[in-house]
Amino acid sequence: MVLEVVGSDEGTVLRLLRVASSVLARAGIEQPRFEAEILLRNAMRLPDRALLYLEPQRKPSRAARRRFFDFVSRRAAGEPLAYIIGEKEFFSLPFYVTKDVLIPRPVTEHLVEACLRWLRRQEKRRLLVLDIGTGSGNIAVSLAVNNPYVRVVATDISHAALVVAKRNARRHRVATRIRFVCCDLVASINPEIRFDLVVSNPPYVTAAEFNAVPKEVRREPMLAVFAGDDGLLFYRRILKEASPLLSSDGLLALELNPNTVSAVKELVSQAGFSYLMCLPDLYGQKRVLLAHR
Ligand SMILES: C[S@@+](CC[C@H](N)C(=O)[O-])C[C@H]1O[C@@H](n2cnc3c(N)ncnc32)[C@H](O)[C@@H]1O
C-alpha cells in the first residue's frame, strides 16, 4: 500500500517528499517532513539534505526511487531512522550503526563532555581509559578524537558490535589508539593494568521499564538495554569487577538511569568511593555520575 502511493514513476523530488511525509505522518512519525528529506537524501546518495532543494523538480533515478520506497515503508513500519540510513551523529561526529549496536543517544554526550573536562585537567601526557560496553564505539572514539593523549581499551560482549566500533575508529582515524576487546565486562583485561578513567554507559533498563519501552527501542539489541529486574545488574558488576582496575586517583564515570539514581549512588558509596557527583541533562535529570576514591 505504502509503495503504491509513493511509487509513481512521475515522482519529482518535491512530490516524493510530499507523499512520503504524509505516509510517515499517518504512521505516527513525529517529524515526517524532516525524516522524508533524510531518507530521500540517502536514497539519492546526496552529500547534503539541502541539495534536495537545489533542483526540486528533478526526478531521481529509478534505483534511487526504489531505495526511497523501501526506506519509507521500513520507517513507517517502525524501524529506527538510524538503522535505515546506517548512521547517527554523536558528539558532532557521524557514526556507523547497525542493528547490532545501540543507537547513540544525545544524553550520552553529557557523559563524554564530563570525561573530556576531567581528562583536560590531568597533567599526564598518557591517559589510559577503559570503556565498558562500547557498542558502536561512540564514547571511546569521541574521547580519542577530542584528546590526543588518550588511549582507550574498549570492551563489549557482542562481537558484532565490536565490528561496528572498529569501523568507526578507522573512520575517525583513532584506530591505533583504541584496543577493542570482546569479553564479558572486563574478564579479558590484564588485572595488573590501572586506568586513569573507567567509563561506561551500561545497560540499565529495569524489567518494569522494559515492558513500557517504545516499539522503536525494542528493535535495538536487548543485550544493550536490559539490566535485570532492578536495572542495577551492570552497576553492581562494574563496581565489583572493574573498580579494582581504576588507579587510586582515577575517575569512574557512569551514565545513569534517572529512575535508579539513589540506588546507584548507594552502591558506589558502598564500593568505597568517597567523592560523588551527579550531573543533570538539559531537562534537569541526573544522568551522569562521577566518582573518585
Ligand atoms: C547501553 S549500551 C551502550 C553502548 C554505547 N557505549 C553507547 O553509549 O551508546 C550497552 C553495551 O554493553 C554491552 N554489553 C552488555 N552486556 C555486556 C557484558 N556482559 N560485557 C560487556 N559488554 C556488555 C552491549 O552489547 C552494549 O553494546
PDB file of C-alpha atoms and ligand atoms in Angstrom:
ATOM      1  CA  MET A   1       0.000   0.000   0.000  1.00  0.00           C
ATOM      2  CA  VAL A   2       2.719   2.446   1.007  1.00  0.00           C
ATOM      3  CA  LEU A   3       4.748   1.573  -2.074  1.00  0.00           C
ATOM      4  CA  GLU A   4       1.785   2.041  -4.373  1.00  0.00           C
ATOM      5  CA  VAL A   5       1.112   5.535  -3.066  1.00  0.00           C
ATOM      6  CA  VAL A   6       4.735   6.681  -3.169  1.00  0.00           C
ATOM      7  CA  GLY A   7       5.811   4.717  -6.183  1.00  0.00           C
ATOM      8  CA  SER A   8       4.719   6.952  -9.019  1.00  0.00           C
ATOM      9  CA  ASP A   9       7.220   6.921 -11.895  1.00  0.00           C
ATOM     10  CA  GLU A  10       6.387  10.572 -12.370  1.00  0.00           C
ATOM     11  CA  GLY A  11       7.878  11.436  -8.989  1.00  0.00           C
ATOM     12  CA  THR A  12       9.864  14.625  -8.668  1.00  0.00           C
ATOM     13  CA  VAL A  13      11.819  15.375  -5.502  1.00  0.00           C
ATOM     14  CA  LEU A  14       9.046  17.642  -4.247  1.00  0.00           C
ATOM     15  CA  ARG A  15       6.268  15.185  -4.950  1.00  0.00           C
ATOM     16  CA  LEU A  16       8.166  12.260  -3.424  1.00  0.00           C
ATOM     17  CA  LEU A  17       8.770  14.301  -0.293  1.00  0.00           C
ATOM     18  CA  ARG A  18       5.143  15.375  -0.054  1.00  0.00           C
ATOM     19  CA  VAL A  19       3.738  11.872  -0.406  1.00  0.00           C
ATOM     20  CA  ALA A  20       6.346  10.287   1.881  1.00  0.00           C
ATOM     21  CA  SER A  21       5.721  12.938   4.556  1.00  0.00           C
ATOM     22  CA  SER A  22       2.045  12.097   4.607  1.00  0.00           C
ATOM     23  CA  VAL A  23       2.763   8.335   4.772  1.00  0.00           C
ATOM     24  CA  LEU A  24       5.163   8.897   7.687  1.00  0.00           C
ATOM     25  CA  ALA A  25       2.748  11.280   9.435  1.00  0.00           C
ATOM     26  CA  ARG A  26      -0.004   8.663   9.223  1.00  0.00           C
ATOM     27  CA  ALA A  27       2.418   6.138  10.733  1.00  0.00           C
ATOM     28  CA  GLY A  28       2.865   8.448  13.736  1.00  0.00           C
ATOM     29  CA  ILE A  29       6.388   9.698  12.955  1.00  0.00           C
ATOM     30  CA  GLU A  30       6.915  12.982  14.828  1.00  0.00           C
ATOM     31  CA  GLN A  31       8.901  14.895  12.188  1.00  0.00           C
ATOM     32  CA  PRO A  32       7.622  13.388   8.954  1.00  0.00           C
ATOM     33  CA  ARG A  33       8.923  16.000   6.506  1.00  0.00           C
ATOM     34  CA  PHE A  34      12.378  16.129   8.086  1.00  0.00           C
ATOM     35  CA  GLU A  35      12.678  12.342   8.078  1.00  0.00           C
ATOM     36  CA  ALA A  36      11.383  12.103   4.495  1.00  0.00           C
ATOM     37  CA  GLU A  37      14.143  14.526   3.476  1.00  0.00           C
ATOM     38  CA  ILE A  38      16.793  12.466   5.269  1.00  0.00           C
ATOM     39  CA  LEU A  39      15.557   9.263   3.641  1.00  0.00           C
ATOM     40  CA  LEU A  40      15.448  10.813   0.166  1.00  0.00           C
ATOM     41  CA  ARG A  41      18.881  12.359   0.588  1.00  0.00           C
ATOM     42  CA  ASN A  42      20.234   8.914   1.495  1.00  0.00           C
ATOM     43  CA  ALA A  43      18.321   7.135  -1.267  1.00  0.00           C
ATOM     44  CA  MET A  44      19.750   9.624  -3.790  1.00  0.00           C
ATOM     45  CA  ARG A  45      23.157   9.411  -2.091  1.00  0.00           C
ATOM     46  CA  LEU A  46      23.464  13.196  -1.873  1.00  0.00           C
ATOM     47  CA  PRO A  47      26.136  14.589   0.471  1.00  0.00           C
ATOM     48  CA  ASP A  48      23.733  17.137   1.955  1.00  0.00           C
ATOM     49  CA  ARG A  49      19.963  17.352   2.602  1.00  0.00           C
ATOM     50  CA  ALA A  50      19.877  20.957   1.337  1.00  0.00           C
ATOM     51  CA  LEU A  51      20.812  19.720  -2.145  1.00  0.00           C
ATOM     52  CA  LEU A  52      17.295  18.290  -2.476  1.00  0.00           C
ATOM     53  CA  TYR A  53      16.027  21.833  -2.860  1.00  0.00           C
ATOM     54  CA  LEU A  54      18.552  22.908  -5.488  1.00  0.00           C
ATOM     55  CA  GLU A  55      16.524  21.045  -8.109  1.00  0.00           C
ATOM     56  CA  PRO A  56      13.145  20.289  -6.560  1.00  0.00           C
ATOM     57  CA  GLN A  57      11.652  19.270  -9.914  1.00  0.00           C
ATOM     58  CA  ARG A  58      14.418  16.752 -10.585  1.00  0.00           C
ATOM     59  CA  LYS A  59      13.303  13.145 -10.977  1.00  0.00           C
ATOM     60  CA  PRO A  60      15.545  10.794  -9.025  1.00  0.00           C
ATOM     61  CA  SER A  61      16.737   7.688 -10.868  1.00  0.00           C
ATOM     62  CA  ARG A  62      14.610   4.538 -10.816  1.00  0.00           C
ATOM     63  CA  ALA A  63      17.145   2.876  -8.454  1.00  0.00           C
ATOM     64  CA  ALA A  64      17.060   5.855  -6.075  1.00  0.00           C
ATOM     65  CA  ARG A  65      13.263   5.864  -6.071  1.00  0.00           C
ATOM     66  CA  ARG A  66      13.198   2.136  -5.348  1.00  0.00           C
ATOM     67  CA  ARG A  67      15.578   2.653  -2.416  1.00  0.00           C
ATOM     68  CA  PHE A  68      13.413   5.518  -1.181  1.00  0.00           C
ATOM     69  CA  PHE A  69      10.202   3.441  -1.305  1.00  0.00           C
ATOM     70  CA  ASP A  70      11.955   0.720   0.660  1.00  0.00           C
ATOM     71  CA  PHE A  71      13.249   3.224   3.256  1.00  0.00           C
ATOM     72  CA  VAL A  72       9.858   4.902   3.691  1.00  0.00           C
ATOM     73  CA  SER A  73       7.974   1.647   4.157  1.00  0.00           C
ATOM     74  CA  ARG A  74      10.547   0.389   6.691  1.00  0.00           C
ATOM     75  CA  ARG A  75      10.349   3.672   8.598  1.00  0.00           C
ATOM     76  CA  ALA A  76       6.537   3.605   8.537  1.00  0.00           C
ATOM     77  CA  ALA A  77       6.750   0.075   9.980  1.00  0.00           C
ATOM     78  CA  GLY A  78       8.711   1.399  12.962  1.00  0.00           C
ATOM     79  CA  GLU A  79      12.354   0.696  12.063  1.00  0.00           C
ATOM     80  CA  PRO A  80      14.570   3.406  13.588  1.00  0.00           C
ATOM     81  CA  LEU A  81      15.811   6.019  11.110  1.00  0.00           C
ATOM     82  CA  ALA A  82      19.452   5.459  12.118  1.00  0.00           C
ATOM     83  CA  TYR A  83      19.296   1.751  11.244  1.00  0.00           C
ATOM     84  CA  ILE A  84      17.761   2.509   7.848  1.00  0.00           C
ATOM     85  CA  ILE A  85      20.403   5.042   6.834  1.00  0.00           C
ATOM     86  CA  GLY A  86      23.167   3.226   8.770  1.00  0.00           C
ATOM     87  CA  GLU A  87      24.382   6.318  10.560  1.00  0.00           C
ATOM     88  CA  LYS A  88      23.850   8.515  13.619  1.00  0.00           C
ATOM     89  CA  GLU A  89      25.563  11.725  14.656  1.00  0.00           C
ATOM     90  CA  PHE A  90      27.105  11.749  18.123  1.00  0.00           C
ATOM     91  CA  PHE A  91      29.296  14.457  19.628  1.00  0.00           C
ATOM     92  CA  SER A  92      29.314  16.145  16.186  1.00  0.00           C
ATOM     93  CA  LEU A  93      30.777  13.044  14.528  1.00  0.00           C
ATOM     94  CA  PRO A  94      28.978  10.641  12.181  1.00  0.00           C
ATOM     95  CA  PHE A  95      28.922   7.049  13.493  1.00  0.00           C
ATOM     96  CA  TYR A  96      28.086   3.900  11.537  1.00  0.00           C
ATOM     97  CA  VAL A  97      25.296   1.971  13.209  1.00  0.00           C
ATOM     98  CA  THR A  98      23.715  -1.397  12.501  1.00  0.00           C
ATOM     99  CA  LYS A  99      21.014  -3.337  14.332  1.00  0.00           C
ATOM    100  CA  ASP A 100      23.844  -4.926  16.355  1.00  0.00           C
ATOM    101  CA  VAL A 101      24.500  -1.716  18.298  1.00  0.00           C
ATOM    102  CA  LEU A 102      22.532   0.651  20.457  1.00  0.00           C
ATOM    103  CA  ILE A 103      21.861   3.889  18.569  1.00  0.00           C
ATOM    104  CA  PRO A 104      24.000   6.544  20.336  1.00  0.00           C
ATOM    105  CA  ARG A 105      21.809   8.911  22.368  1.00  0.00           C
ATOM    106  CA  PRO A 106      22.272  12.679  22.826  1.00  0.00           C
ATOM    107  CA  VAL A 107      22.181  12.176  26.615  1.00  0.00           C
ATOM    108  CA  THR A 108      25.424  10.185  26.428  1.00  0.00           C
ATOM    109  CA  GLU A 109      27.130  13.316  25.091  1.00  0.00           C
ATOM    110  CA  HIS A 110      26.943  14.662  28.665  1.00  0.00           C
ATOM    111  CA  LEU A 111      28.998  11.686  29.827  1.00  0.00           C
ATOM    112  CA  VAL A 112      31.615  12.284  27.118  1.00  0.00           C
ATOM    113  CA  GLU A 113      31.679  16.011  27.891  1.00  0.00           C
ATOM    114  CA  ALA A 114      32.261  15.364  31.614  1.00  0.00           C
ATOM    115  CA  CYS A 115      35.038  12.854  30.856  1.00  0.00           C
ATOM    116  CA  LEU A 116      36.768  15.238  28.452  1.00  0.00           C
ATOM    117  CA  ARG A 117      36.616  18.048  31.025  1.00  0.00           C
ATOM    118  CA  TRP A 118      38.291  15.826  33.612  1.00  0.00           C
ATOM    119  CA  LEU A 119      40.859  14.462  31.138  1.00  0.00           C
ATOM    120  CA  ARG A 120      41.835  18.010  30.097  1.00  0.00           C
ATOM    121  CA  ARG A 121      42.690  18.832  33.718  1.00  0.00           C
ATOM    122  CA  GLN A 122      45.134  15.922  34.032  1.00  0.00           C
ATOM    123  CA  GLU A 123      48.799  16.740  33.642  1.00  0.00           C
ATOM    124  CA  LYS A 124      49.851  13.320  32.375  1.00  0.00           C
ATOM    125  CA  ARG A 125      50.574  13.037  28.680  1.00  0.00           C
ATOM    126  CA  ARG A 126      49.396   9.428  28.503  1.00  0.00           C
ATOM    127  CA  LEU A 127      45.881   8.839  29.763  1.00  0.00           C
ATOM    128  CA  LEU A 128      44.534   5.324  29.841  1.00  0.00           C
ATOM    129  CA  VAL A 129      40.767   4.928  29.553  1.00  0.00           C
ATOM    130  CA  LEU A 130      38.596   1.820  29.915  1.00  0.00           C
ATOM    131  CA  ASP A 131      35.201   1.995  28.126  1.00  0.00           C
ATOM    132  CA  ILE A 132      32.960  -0.902  29.192  1.00  0.00           C
ATOM    133  CA  GLY A 133      30.166  -1.911  26.792  1.00  0.00           C
ATOM    134  CA  THR A 134      31.429   0.222  23.929  1.00  0.00           C
ATOM    135  CA  GLY A 135      28.658  -0.660  21.425  1.00  0.00           C
ATOM    136  CA  SER A 136      29.205   1.486  18.319  1.00  0.00           C
ATOM    137  CA  GLY A 137      32.378   2.849  19.945  1.00  0.00           C
ATOM    138  CA  ASN A 138      30.790   6.284  20.264  1.00  0.00           C
ATOM    139  CA  ILE A 139      32.276   7.066  23.692  1.00  0.00           C
ATOM    140  CA  ALA A 140      35.732   5.602  23.027  1.00  0.00           C
ATOM    141  CA  VAL A 141      36.059   7.258  19.613  1.00  0.00           C
ATOM    142  CA  SER A 142      34.773  10.661  20.799  1.00  0.00           C
ATOM    143  CA  LEU A 143      37.247  10.689  23.695  1.00  0.00           C
ATOM    144  CA  ALA A 144      40.161   9.703  21.461  1.00  0.00           C
ATOM    145  CA  VAL A 145      39.240  12.207  18.731  1.00  0.00           C
ATOM    146  CA  ASN A 146      38.968  15.052  21.240  1.00  0.00           C
ATOM    147  CA  ASN A 147      42.025  14.319  23.386  1.00  0.00           C
ATOM    148  CA  PRO A 148      45.272  13.317  21.668  1.00  0.00           C
ATOM    149  CA  TYR A 149      46.777  11.916  24.894  1.00  0.00           C
ATOM    150  CA  VAL A 150      44.018   9.367  25.352  1.00  0.00           C
ATOM    151  CA  ARG A 151      44.464   5.633  24.744  1.00  0.00           C
ATOM    152  CA  VAL A 152      41.348   3.510  25.171  1.00  0.00           C
ATOM    153  CA  VAL A 153      40.655  -0.136  25.890  1.00  0.00           C
ATOM    154  CA  ALA A 154      37.042  -0.713  24.853  1.00  0.00           C
ATOM    155  CA  THR A 155      35.165  -3.911  25.693  1.00  0.00           C
ATOM    156  CA  ASP A 156      31.893  -5.425  24.586  1.00  0.00           C
ATOM    157  CA  ILE A 157      30.426  -8.909  24.879  1.00  0.00           C
ATOM    158  CA  SER A 158      28.982  -8.563  21.364  1.00  0.00           C
ATOM    159  CA  HIS A 159      31.428  -9.422  18.627  1.00  0.00           C
ATOM    160  CA  ALA A 160      29.081  -7.907  16.034  1.00  0.00           C
ATOM    161  CA  ALA A 161      29.037  -4.597  17.940  1.00  0.00           C
ATOM    162  CA  LEU A 162      32.830  -4.506  18.003  1.00  0.00           C
ATOM    163  CA  VAL A 163      32.943  -4.898  14.211  1.00  0.00           C
ATOM    164  CA  VAL A 164      30.920  -1.658  14.001  1.00  0.00           C
ATOM    165  CA  ALA A 165      33.037   0.060  16.689  1.00  0.00           C
ATOM    166  CA  LYS A 166      36.261  -0.781  14.832  1.00  0.00           C
ATOM    167  CA  ARG A 167      34.846   0.676  11.601  1.00  0.00           C
ATOM    168  CA  ASN A 168      34.019   3.874  13.491  1.00  0.00           C
ATOM    169  CA  ALA A 169      37.520   4.073  14.981  1.00  0.00           C
ATOM    170  CA  ARG A 170      39.008   3.704  11.497  1.00  0.00           C
ATOM    171  CA  ARG A 171      36.570   6.239  10.067  1.00  0.00           C
ATOM    172  CA  HIS A 172      37.704   8.829  12.602  1.00  0.00           C
ATOM    173  CA  ARG A 173      41.398   7.879  12.414  1.00  0.00           C
ATOM    174  CA  VAL A 174      41.815   6.818  16.028  1.00  0.00           C
ATOM    175  CA  ALA A 175      42.073   3.050  15.482  1.00  0.00           C
ATOM    176  CA  THR A 176      45.718   2.993  16.576  1.00  0.00           C
ATOM    177  CA  ARG A 177      44.743   4.469  19.964  1.00  0.00           C
ATOM    178  CA  ILE A 178      41.832   2.143  20.771  1.00  0.00           C
ATOM    179  CA  ARG A 179      42.118  -1.566  21.560  1.00  0.00           C
ATOM    180  CA  PHE A 180      38.819  -3.397  21.236  1.00  0.00           C
ATOM    181  CA  VAL A 181      38.355  -6.484  23.376  1.00  0.00           C
ATOM    182  CA  CYS A 182      35.461  -8.929  23.122  1.00  0.00           C
ATOM    183  CA  CYS A 183      34.746 -10.117  26.650  1.00  0.00           C
ATOM    184  CA  ASP A 184      32.264 -10.185  29.498  1.00  0.00           C
ATOM    185  CA  LEU A 185      32.741  -6.728  31.086  1.00  0.00           C
ATOM    186  CA  VAL A 186      36.472  -6.767  31.921  1.00  0.00           C
ATOM    187  CA  ALA A 187      37.095 -10.525  32.046  1.00  0.00           C
ATOM    188  CA  SER A 188      39.950 -10.398  29.492  1.00  0.00           C
ATOM    189  CA  ILE A 189      41.637  -7.248  30.802  1.00  0.00           C
ATOM    190  CA  ASN A 190      45.011  -7.753  32.473  1.00  0.00           C
ATOM    191  CA  PRO A 191      44.277  -7.196  36.196  1.00  0.00           C
ATOM    192  CA  GLU A 192      47.676  -5.522  36.641  1.00  0.00           C
ATOM    193  CA  ILE A 193      46.717  -2.566  34.420  1.00  0.00           C
ATOM    194  CA  ARG A 194      45.485   0.619  36.119  1.00  0.00           C
ATOM    195  CA  PHE A 195      43.245   3.034  34.220  1.00  0.00           C
ATOM    196  CA  ASP A 196      43.005   6.788  34.745  1.00  0.00           C
ATOM    197  CA  LEU A 197      39.350   6.742  33.727  1.00  0.00           C
ATOM    198  CA  VAL A 198      36.771   3.953  33.734  1.00  0.00           C
ATOM    199  CA  VAL A 199      33.691   4.992  31.792  1.00  0.00           C
ATOM    200  CA  SER A 200      30.523   3.109  30.946  1.00  0.00           C
ATOM    201  CA  ASN A 201      27.047   3.610  29.616  1.00  0.00           C
ATOM    202  CA  PRO A 202      25.868   0.190  30.778  1.00  0.00           C
ATOM    203  CA  PRO A 203      22.538  -1.484  30.093  1.00  0.00           C
ATOM    204  CA  TYR A 204      20.266  -0.021  32.803  1.00  0.00           C
ATOM    205  CA  VAL A 205      16.623  -0.592  31.897  1.00  0.00           C
ATOM    206  CA  THR A 206      14.588  -2.311  34.630  1.00  0.00           C
ATOM    207  CA  ALA A 207      12.116  -5.131  33.942  1.00  0.00           C
ATOM    208  CA  ALA A 208       9.164  -2.793  34.562  1.00  0.00           C
ATOM    209  CA  GLU A 209      10.588  -0.120  32.242  1.00  0.00           C
ATOM    210  CA  PHE A 210      11.383  -2.705  29.588  1.00  0.00           C
ATOM    211  CA  ASN A 211       7.717  -3.633  29.280  1.00  0.00           C
ATOM    212  CA  ALA A 212       6.893   0.018  28.593  1.00  0.00           C
ATOM    213  CA  VAL A 213       9.719   0.976  26.193  1.00  0.00           C
ATOM    214  CA  PRO A 214       8.616   2.427  22.841  1.00  0.00           C
ATOM    215  CA  LYS A 215       8.430  -0.086  19.982  1.00  0.00           C
ATOM    216  CA  GLU A 216      11.431   1.515  18.265  1.00  0.00           C
ATOM    217  CA  VAL A 217      13.653   0.797  21.266  1.00  0.00           C
ATOM    218  CA  ARG A 218      12.549  -2.838  21.089  1.00  0.00           C
ATOM    219  CA  ARG A 219      14.335  -3.009  17.733  1.00  0.00           C
ATOM    220  CA  GLU A 220      17.643  -2.305  19.491  1.00  0.00           C
ATOM    221  CA  PRO A 221      19.724  -5.158  20.934  1.00  0.00           C
ATOM    222  CA  MET A 222      18.165  -6.361  24.188  1.00  0.00           C
ATOM    223  CA  LEU A 223      21.715  -7.059  25.343  1.00  0.00           C
ATOM    224  CA  ALA A 224      22.365  -3.302  25.255  1.00  0.00           C
ATOM    225  CA  VAL A 225      19.291  -2.294  27.192  1.00  0.00           C
ATOM    226  CA  PHE A 226      18.009  -4.765  29.758  1.00  0.00           C
ATOM    227  CA  ALA A 227      19.721  -4.976  33.141  1.00  0.00           C
ATOM    228  CA  GLY A 228      17.809  -7.402  35.332  1.00  0.00           C
ATOM    229  CA  ASP A 229      14.693  -6.802  37.408  1.00  0.00           C
ATOM    230  CA  ASP A 230      16.008  -3.748  39.262  1.00  0.00           C
ATOM    231  CA  GLY A 231      18.180  -2.379  36.403  1.00  0.00           C
ATOM    232  CA  LEU A 232      21.259  -2.460  38.637  1.00  0.00           C
ATOM    233  CA  LEU A 233      22.932  -5.651  37.449  1.00  0.00           C
ATOM    234  CA  PHE A 234      25.681  -3.929  35.471  1.00  0.00           C
ATOM    235  CA  TYR A 235      26.323  -1.166  38.012  1.00  0.00           C
ATOM    236  CA  ARG A 236      26.891  -3.846  40.678  1.00  0.00           C
ATOM    237  CA  ARG A 237      29.153  -5.850  38.408  1.00  0.00           C
ATOM    238  CA  ILE A 238      31.162  -2.828  37.198  1.00  0.00           C
ATOM    239  CA  LEU A 239      31.765  -1.706  40.780  1.00  0.00           C
ATOM    240  CA  LYS A 240      32.898  -5.179  41.811  1.00  0.00           C
ATOM    241  CA  GLU A 241      34.858  -6.245  38.736  1.00  0.00           C
ATOM    242  CA  ALA A 242      36.104  -3.007  37.168  1.00  0.00           C
ATOM    243  CA  SER A 243      36.730  -0.609  40.043  1.00  0.00           C
ATOM    244  CA  PRO A 244      39.878  -2.535  41.103  1.00  0.00           C
ATOM    245  CA  LEU A 245      41.299  -1.550  37.683  1.00  0.00           C
ATOM    246  CA  LEU A 246      40.947   2.166  38.446  1.00  0.00           C
ATOM    247  CA  SER A 247      44.115   3.971  39.577  1.00  0.00           C
ATOM    248  CA  SER A 248      43.954   5.438  43.093  1.00  0.00           C
ATOM    249  CA  ASP A 249      43.426   8.979  41.747  1.00  0.00           C
ATOM    250  CA  GLY A 250      41.310   7.858  38.788  1.00  0.00           C
ATOM    251  CA  LEU A 251      37.747   8.774  37.830  1.00  0.00           C
ATOM    252  CA  LEU A 252      34.759   6.480  37.499  1.00  0.00           C
ATOM    253  CA  ALA A 253      32.135   7.912  35.118  1.00  0.00           C
ATOM    254  CA  LEU A 254      28.779   6.211  34.596  1.00  0.00           C
ATOM    255  CA  GLU A 255      25.643   7.112  32.704  1.00  0.00           C
ATOM    256  CA  LEU A 256      22.609   6.982  34.995  1.00  0.00           C
ATOM    257  CA  ASN A 257      19.045   5.855  34.623  1.00  0.00           C
ATOM    258  CA  PRO A 258      17.138   8.782  36.230  1.00  0.00           C
ATOM    259  CA  ASN A 259      14.848   6.264  37.942  1.00  0.00           C
ATOM    260  CA  THR A 260      17.639   4.448  39.808  1.00  0.00           C
ATOM    261  CA  VAL A 261      19.952   7.336  40.756  1.00  0.00           C
ATOM    262  CA  SER A 262      19.723   6.901  44.548  1.00  0.00           C
ATOM    263  CA  ALA A 263      20.261   3.155  44.371  1.00  0.00           C
ATOM    264  CA  VAL A 264      23.340   3.592  42.144  1.00  0.00           C
ATOM    265  CA  LYS A 265      24.760   6.318  44.408  1.00  0.00           C
ATOM    266  CA  GLU A 266      24.337   3.974  47.355  1.00  0.00           C
ATOM    267  CA  LEU A 267      26.147   1.160  45.514  1.00  0.00           C
ATOM    268  CA  VAL A 268      29.000   3.495  44.527  1.00  0.00           C
ATOM    269  CA  SER A 269      29.449   4.729  48.117  1.00  0.00           C
ATOM    270  CA  GLN A 270      29.400   1.163  49.424  1.00  0.00           C
ATOM    271  CA  ALA A 271      32.148   0.313  46.909  1.00  0.00           C
ATOM    272  CA  GLY A 272      34.472   2.778  48.677  1.00  0.00           C
ATOM    273  CA  PHE A 273      34.136   5.898  46.551  1.00  0.00           C
ATOM    274  CA  SER A 274      34.116   8.912  48.845  1.00  0.00           C
ATOM    275  CA  TYR A 275      33.587  11.741  46.362  1.00  0.00           C
ATOM    276  CA  LEU A 276      30.420  11.549  44.286  1.00  0.00           C
ATOM    277  CA  MET A 277      28.861  13.997  41.886  1.00  0.00           C
ATOM    278  CA  CYS A 278      25.770  13.682  39.693  1.00  0.00           C
ATOM    279  CA  LEU A 279      25.345  15.907  36.649  1.00  0.00           C
ATOM    280  CA  PRO A 280      21.997  16.738  35.077  1.00  0.00           C
ATOM    281  CA  ASP A 281      20.966  16.611  31.438  1.00  0.00           C
ATOM    282  CA  LEU A 282      19.248  19.519  29.668  1.00  0.00           C
ATOM    283  CA  TYR A 283      15.953  18.590  31.343  1.00  0.00           C
ATOM    284  CA  GLY A 284      17.464  18.668  34.833  1.00  0.00           C
ATOM    285  CA  GLN A 285      17.501  14.886  35.278  1.00  0.00           C
ATOM    286  CA  LYS A 286      20.588  13.337  36.842  1.00  0.00           C
ATOM    287  CA  ARG A 287      22.260  11.387  34.026  1.00  0.00           C
ATOM    288  CA  VAL A 288      25.999  11.276  34.774  1.00  0.00           C
ATOM    289  CA  LEU A 289      27.707  10.031  37.905  1.00  0.00           C
ATOM    290  CA  LEU A 290      31.353  10.911  38.562  1.00  0.00           C
ATOM    291  CA  ALA A 291      33.191   9.263  41.454  1.00  0.00           C
ATOM    292  CA  HIS A 292      36.676   9.291  42.993  1.00  0.00           C
ATOM    293  CA  ARG A 293      38.079   7.249  45.828  1.00  0.00           C
TER     294      ARG A 293
HETATM  295  C1  LIG B   1      23.665   0.809  26.761  1.00  0.00           C
HETATM  296  S1  LIG B   1      24.702   0.068  25.546  1.00  0.00           S
HETATM  297  C2  LIG B   1      25.936   1.347  25.379  1.00  0.00           C
HETATM  298  C3  LIG B   1      26.569   1.362  24.027  1.00  0.00           C
HETATM  299  C4  LIG B   1      27.453   2.596  23.789  1.00  0.00           C
HETATM  300  N1  LIG B   1      28.558   2.664  24.719  1.00  0.00           N
HETATM  301  C5  LIG B   1      26.629   3.864  23.901  1.00  0.00           C
HETATM  302  O1  LIG B   1      26.886   4.671  24.810  1.00  0.00           O
HETATM  303  O2  LIG B   1      25.746   4.099  23.068  1.00  0.00           O
HETATM  304  C6  LIG B   1      25.499  -1.171  26.499  1.00  0.00           C
HETATM  305  C7  LIG B   1      26.529  -2.027  25.771  1.00  0.00           C
HETATM  306  O3  LIG B   1      27.003  -3.014  26.698  1.00  0.00           O
HETATM  307  C8  LIG B   1      27.200  -4.230  26.016  1.00  0.00           C
HETATM  308  N2  LIG B   1      27.133  -5.310  26.983  1.00  0.00           N
HETATM  309  C9  LIG B   1      26.037  -5.917  27.505  1.00  0.00           C
HETATM  310  N3  LIG B   1      26.398  -6.878  28.371  1.00  0.00           N
HETATM  311  C10 LIG B   1      27.756  -6.873  28.413  1.00  0.00           C
HETATM  312  C11 LIG B   1      28.720  -7.632  29.132  1.00  0.00           C
HETATM  313  N4  LIG B   1      28.354  -8.578  29.987  1.00  0.00           N
HETATM  314  N5  LIG B   1      30.024  -7.360  28.921  1.00  0.00           N
HETATM  315  C12 LIG B   1      30.407  -6.387  28.048  1.00  0.00           C
HETATM  316  N6  LIG B   1      29.542  -5.644  27.344  1.00  0.00           N
HETATM  317  C13 LIG B   1      28.232  -5.867  27.527  1.00  0.00           C
HETATM  318  C14 LIG B   1      26.104  -4.274  24.969  1.00  0.00           C
HETATM  319  O4  LIG B   1      26.437  -5.142  23.914  1.00  0.00           O
HETATM  320  C15 LIG B   1      26.027  -2.803  24.558  1.00  0.00           C
HETATM  321  O5  LIG B   1      26.872  -2.546  23.460  1.00  0.00           O
END
